[in-house]
XYZ file of C-alpha atoms in Angstrom:
69
model
C -5.429 -2.363 -9.407
C -2.214 -3.280 -7.664
C -0.473 -3.815 -11.007
C -1.438 -0.279 -12.034
C 0.039 1.096 -8.821
C 3.210 -0.976 -9.282
C 3.599 0.438 -12.783
C 3.150 3.971 -11.488
C 5.968 3.361 -9.011
C 8.183 2.103 -11.854
C 7.364 5.324 -13.706
C 8.536 7.346 -10.665
C 5.030 8.597 -9.891
C 4.768 7.780 -6.186
C 1.895 10.170 -5.479
C -0.303 8.539 -8.088
C 0.876 5.101 -6.992
C 0.003 5.896 -3.382
C -3.545 6.810 -4.374
C -3.827 3.620 -6.432
C -2.484 1.429 -3.601
C -4.872 3.075 -1.143
C -7.801 2.468 -3.502
C -6.717 -1.159 -3.872
C -6.565 -1.509 -0.087
C -10.091 -0.126 0.298
C -11.514 -2.340 -2.429
C -9.504 -5.564 -2.142
C -8.442 -5.860 1.489
C -10.967 -8.550 2.396
C -10.257 -10.541 -0.768
C -6.501 -10.758 -0.175
C -4.777 -13.369 1.934
C -2.608 -12.281 4.867
C 0.634 -12.243 2.891
C -0.912 -10.123 0.141
C -2.338 -7.694 2.716
C 1.093 -7.258 4.313
C 2.731 -6.645 0.938
C 0.083 -4.100 0.013
C 0.581 -2.238 3.292
C 4.338 -2.232 2.691
C 3.729 -0.922 -0.826
C 1.554 1.862 0.560
C 4.289 2.783 3.035
C 6.976 2.714 0.336
C 4.971 4.936 -2.004
C 4.149 7.303 0.847
C 7.815 7.673 1.829
C 8.862 8.280 -1.759
C 6.080 10.860 -2.075
C 7.116 12.533 1.175
C 3.965 11.668 3.129
C 5.676 10.254 6.205
C 2.495 10.333 8.279
C 0.754 8.024 5.820
C 3.789 5.730 5.780
C 3.766 5.562 9.578
C 0.034 4.856 9.606
C 0.365 2.004 7.097
C 3.281 0.475 8.996
C 1.590 0.827 12.380
C -1.174 -1.517 11.211
C 1.332 -4.361 10.790
C 2.130 -5.105 14.456
C -1.494 -4.490 15.453
C -3.046 -6.960 13.047
C -0.320 -9.124 11.511
C 2.093 -10.078 14.295
């Protein structure tokens, strides 16, 4: 799932990548270790910024200090 989203980002399709990263977060969050969770949240934020959804980027980044500091 994450590889698909990464490929969408490489193809300059941040909106589709954002949806794919969000789906990966919903499905895989509990299966990922802490480092992988942080990277996925950063990927969500990156895709959101590139797509122009700054609220979603802020939301993804705000989780980091709450749960991963």
